[in-house]
Each structure stands twice: as structure tokens, then as C-alpha cells.
Amino acid sequence: MNDCIFCKIIKGEIPKDFIYEDEKVVVFADIKPSAPVHLLIIPKKHIAKLQDLGDNNKELLGHILLTANKVAEMKNIKKGFKIVINCGPDGGQKVPHLHVHLLGGWRGGVK
Ligand code: 5GP
Ligand code: ZN
């Protein structure tokens, strides 16, 4: 997927600070944050959308969500945060590479 912006970020073709990285995922800050903490958790493998996953991807999906826990702890927002996955263009997904939005940092509750 040469023209995928998130693949370019993963390959280092677009410089980006990774908050977390392992063999399956990378995490970096959203360029246009919608919350005090707004991170994107992204599989290294190019998968366009959630609907493209099947039974053989259960481990990857679990890994992505557990990564959310891990980075929420790193960012000191584990007490409360939101997970958003926009699924396909009709679901508001603009970047066609699966990503989980991790949103938080509203002290005292969501405004
Ligand atoms: P979607 O609407 O596809 O679920 O969300 C895509 C998200 O990616 C948006 O929140 C947008 O701000 C973010 N985004 C798009 N391009 C870039 C980029 O080049 N770098 C970063 N860090 N975030 C991006
Ligand atoms: Zn991609």
C-alpha cells in the first residue's frame, strides 16, 4: 500500500514520534486532537477497516485493545478514557488503514 499515509508513517517515510511500538502496533498522537490526549493505535499490517478482519485476527484485535490500556497507563489516563473506531467511509473513517482512537485527559469527566 504505497499511498497509505499511515503505512508511510509506520515505515518512517513520514517522521513521527511513536509513543509506543512493538512488533504488531504503533501508537502516535493524532495530528488534530479532539481531546487533551488523543492517540491513534495502528496495526503495522495494512488492514483497511475493521470489517476486513475475521476469526484469524482475534489476537491482533485483543492486542490493539490491550495496547490502549498500556498507553493509557503511560499517559496517566487509565482511570477513564474513550475508544473510538470509525468503521468504513459510512462510519466516518477518513484514513483507510485500521486505527483505534484513544481519547482522554478530561479531568473531572467528559465536557
Ligand atoms: P478517521 O476519521 O479515519 O477515523 O480518523 C483519522 C484520524 O487521523 C483523524 O483524527 C486525523 O486527525 C488523523 N490524521 C490524519 N492524517 C494524519 C497524519 O498525517 N498524522 C497524524 N498524526 N494523524 C493524522
Ligand atoms: Zn496502510
mmCIF file of C-alpha atoms and ligand atoms in Angstrom:
data_model
loop_
_atom_site.group_PDB
_atom_site.id
_atom_site.type_symbol
_atom_site.label_atom_id
_atom_site.label_comp_id
_atom_site.label_asym_id
_atom_site.label_seq_id
_atom_site.Cartn_x
_atom_site.Cartn_y
_atom_site.Cartn_z
ATOM 1 C CA MET A 1 0.000 0.000 0.000
ATOM 2 C CA ASN A 2 2.295 2.770 -1.261
ATOM 3 C CA ASP A 3 -0.116 5.663 -0.979
ATOM 4 C CA CYS A 4 -1.385 4.907 2.537
ATOM 5 C CA ILE A 5 -0.399 7.733 4.870
ATOM 6 C CA PHE A 6 -0.350 5.508 7.955
ATOM 7 C CA CYS A 7 1.823 2.906 6.169
ATOM 8 C CA LYS A 8 4.231 5.732 5.331
ATOM 9 C CA ILE A 9 4.325 6.764 8.992
ATOM 10 C CA ILE A 10 4.902 3.144 10.065
ATOM 11 C CA LYS A 11 7.767 2.761 7.564
ATOM 12 C CA GLY A 12 9.346 6.012 8.773
ATOM 13 C CA GLU A 13 8.832 7.748 5.422
ATOM 14 C CA ILE A 14 6.938 10.470 7.286
ATOM 15 C CA PRO A 15 8.763 11.297 10.536
ATOM 16 C CA LYS A 16 6.628 10.825 13.613
ATOM 17 C CA ASP A 17 7.322 10.311 17.302
ATOM 18 C CA PHE A 18 5.950 6.958 18.389
ATOM 19 C CA ILE A 19 4.567 6.911 21.906
ATOM 20 C CA TYR A 20 4.662 3.129 21.809
ATOM 21 C CA GLU A 21 5.795 0.493 19.321
ATOM 22 C CA ASP A 22 6.024 -3.278 19.308
ATOM 23 C CA GLU A 23 6.060 -5.991 16.647
ATOM 24 C CA LYS A 24 2.341 -5.590 15.887
ATOM 25 C CA VAL A 25 1.339 -1.953 16.504
ATOM 26 C CA VAL A 26 2.471 1.638 16.671
ATOM 27 C CA VAL A 27 0.911 4.473 18.661
ATOM 28 C CA PHE A 28 1.277 8.171 17.911
ATOM 29 C CA ALA A 29 -0.563 11.423 18.599
ATOM 30 C CA ASP A 30 -3.416 12.470 16.333
ATOM 31 C CA ILE A 31 -2.423 15.491 14.260
ATOM 32 C CA LYS A 32 -5.779 17.185 15.019
ATOM 33 C CA PRO A 33 -6.596 16.213 18.600
ATOM 34 C CA SER A 34 -10.224 16.040 19.729
ATOM 35 C CA ALA A 35 -9.292 15.600 23.398
ATOM 36 C CA PRO A 36 -6.430 16.614 25.742
ATOM 37 C CA VAL A 37 -4.953 13.170 24.990
ATOM 38 C CA HIS A 38 -5.771 11.824 21.525
ATOM 39 C CA LEU A 39 -3.688 8.901 20.320
ATOM 40 C CA LEU A 40 -4.026 6.554 17.370
ATOM 41 C CA ILE A 41 -3.281 2.849 17.815
ATOM 42 C CA ILE A 42 -2.495 1.291 14.468
ATOM 43 C CA PRO A 43 -1.614 -2.216 13.321
ATOM 44 C CA LYS A 44 1.667 -2.348 11.388
ATOM 45 C CA LYS A 45 -0.010 -4.581 8.839
ATOM 46 C CA HIS A 46 -2.119 -2.664 6.341
ATOM 47 C CA ILE A 47 -5.748 -3.523 7.074
ATOM 48 C CA ALA A 48 -8.190 -1.034 5.593
ATOM 49 C CA LYS A 49 -11.027 -1.336 8.090
ATOM 50 C CA LEU A 50 -12.450 -3.328 10.975
ATOM 51 C CA GLN A 51 -14.889 -5.099 8.669
ATOM 52 C CA ASP A 52 -11.940 -6.722 6.873
ATOM 53 C CA LEU A 53 -10.961 -8.684 9.992
ATOM 54 C CA GLY A 54 -12.084 -12.219 10.693
ATOM 55 C CA ASP A 55 -11.653 -15.001 13.229
ATOM 56 C CA ASN A 56 -7.950 -15.264 12.426
ATOM 57 C CA ASN A 57 -7.418 -11.682 13.637
ATOM 58 C CA LYS A 58 -8.734 -12.140 17.182
ATOM 59 C CA GLU A 59 -5.267 -11.962 18.668
ATOM 60 C CA LEU A 60 -4.415 -8.758 16.813
ATOM 61 C CA LEU A 61 -7.674 -7.105 17.891
ATOM 62 C CA GLY A 62 -7.080 -8.104 21.505
ATOM 63 C CA HIS A 63 -3.540 -6.826 21.243
ATOM 64 C CA ILE A 64 -4.736 -3.437 19.956
ATOM 65 C CA LEU A 65 -7.186 -3.023 22.850
ATOM 66 C CA LEU A 66 -4.675 -4.136 25.447
ATOM 67 C CA THR A 67 -2.234 -1.642 23.920
ATOM 68 C CA ALA A 68 -4.872 1.013 24.663
ATOM 69 C CA ASN A 69 -4.699 0.005 28.337
ATOM 70 C CA LYS A 70 -0.919 0.140 28.263
ATOM 71 C CA VAL A 71 -0.607 3.582 26.696
ATOM 72 C CA ALA A 72 -3.462 4.937 28.842
ATOM 73 C CA GLU A 73 -1.355 3.946 31.833
ATOM 74 C CA MET A 74 1.731 5.571 30.278
ATOM 75 C CA LYS A 75 -0.252 8.776 29.697
ATOM 76 C CA ASN A 76 -1.772 8.686 33.182
ATOM 77 C CA ILE A 77 -5.377 8.478 31.942
ATOM 78 C CA LYS A 78 -6.124 4.849 32.810
ATOM 79 C CA LYS A 79 -8.865 5.916 35.231
ATOM 80 C CA GLY A 80 -11.067 6.849 32.284
ATOM 81 C CA PHE A 81 -10.815 7.121 28.526
ATOM 82 C CA LYS A 82 -12.745 6.504 25.327
ATOM 83 C CA ILE A 83 -12.032 4.135 22.471
ATOM 84 C CA VAL A 84 -13.441 5.029 19.053
ATOM 85 C CA ILE A 85 -13.178 3.027 15.847
ATOM 86 C CA ASN A 86 -14.686 4.578 12.756
ATOM 87 C CA CYS A 87 -15.543 1.644 10.515
ATOM 88 C CA GLY A 88 -15.546 2.412 6.805
ATOM 89 C CA PRO A 89 -16.417 5.644 4.988
ATOM 90 C CA ASP A 90 -20.070 5.440 6.006
ATOM 91 C CA GLY A 91 -18.869 5.190 9.616
ATOM 92 C CA GLY A 92 -16.836 8.379 9.278
ATOM 93 C CA GLN A 93 -13.489 6.682 8.620
ATOM 94 C CA LYS A 94 -11.272 9.021 6.604
ATOM 95 C CA VAL A 95 -7.927 7.229 6.666
ATOM 96 C CA PRO A 96 -8.338 3.751 5.141
ATOM 97 C CA HIS A 97 -5.893 1.983 7.474
ATOM 98 C CA LEU A 98 -7.488 0.476 10.594
ATOM 99 C CA HIS A 99 -6.895 2.655 13.657
ATOM 100 C CA VAL A 100 -8.275 2.956 17.144
ATOM 101 C CA HIS A 101 -8.711 6.420 18.608
ATOM 102 C CA LEU A 102 -7.788 6.621 22.286
ATOM 103 C CA LEU A 103 -9.244 9.774 23.820
ATOM 104 C CA GLY A 104 -8.934 11.056 27.352
ATOM 105 C CA GLY A 105 -7.447 13.537 29.741
ATOM 106 C CA TRP A 106 -10.639 15.352 30.705
ATOM 107 C CA ARG A 107 -10.071 15.812 34.405
ATOM 108 C CA GLY A 108 -13.337 15.604 36.269
ATOM 109 C CA GLY A 109 -15.256 13.976 33.430
ATOM 110 C CA VAL A 110 -16.020 14.473 29.746
ATOM 111 C CA LYS A 111 -17.036 18.042 28.914
HETATM 112 P P1 5GP B 1 -10.730 8.626 10.997
HETATM 113 O O1 5GP B 1 -11.696 9.718 10.721
HETATM 114 O O2 5GP B 1 -10.217 7.979 9.720
HETATM 115 O O3 5GP B 1 -11.213 7.626 11.999
HETATM 116 O O4 5GP B 1 -9.511 9.304 11.720
HETATM 117 C C1 5GP B 1 -8.329 9.639 11.090
HETATM 118 C C2 5GP B 1 -7.535 10.448 12.088
HETATM 119 O O5 5GP B 1 -6.210 10.513 11.630
HETATM 120 C C3 5GP B 1 -8.054 11.874 12.267
HETATM 121 O O6 5GP B 1 -8.349 12.102 13.642
HETATM 122 C C4 5GP B 1 -6.891 12.738 11.767
HETATM 123 O O7 5GP B 1 -6.729 13.904 12.534
HETATM 124 C C5 5GP B 1 -5.708 11.797 11.882
HETATM 125 N N1 5GP B 1 -4.678 12.005 10.898
HETATM 126 C C6 5GP B 1 -4.838 12.125 9.557
HETATM 127 N N2 5GP B 1 -3.652 12.286 8.967
HETATM 128 C C7 5GP B 1 -2.721 12.251 9.934
HETATM 129 C C8 5GP B 1 -1.300 12.391 9.923
HETATM 130 O O8 5GP B 1 -0.653 12.560 8.912
HETATM 131 N N3 5GP B 1 -0.672 12.302 11.126
HETATM 132 C C9 5GP B 1 -1.362 12.114 12.282
HETATM 133 N N4 5GP B 1 -0.653 12.048 13.411
HETATM 134 N N5 5GP B 1 -2.699 11.990 12.325
HETATM 135 C C10 5GP B 1 -3.367 12.061 11.163
HETATM 136 ZN ZN ZN B 2 -1.758 1.409 5.398
#
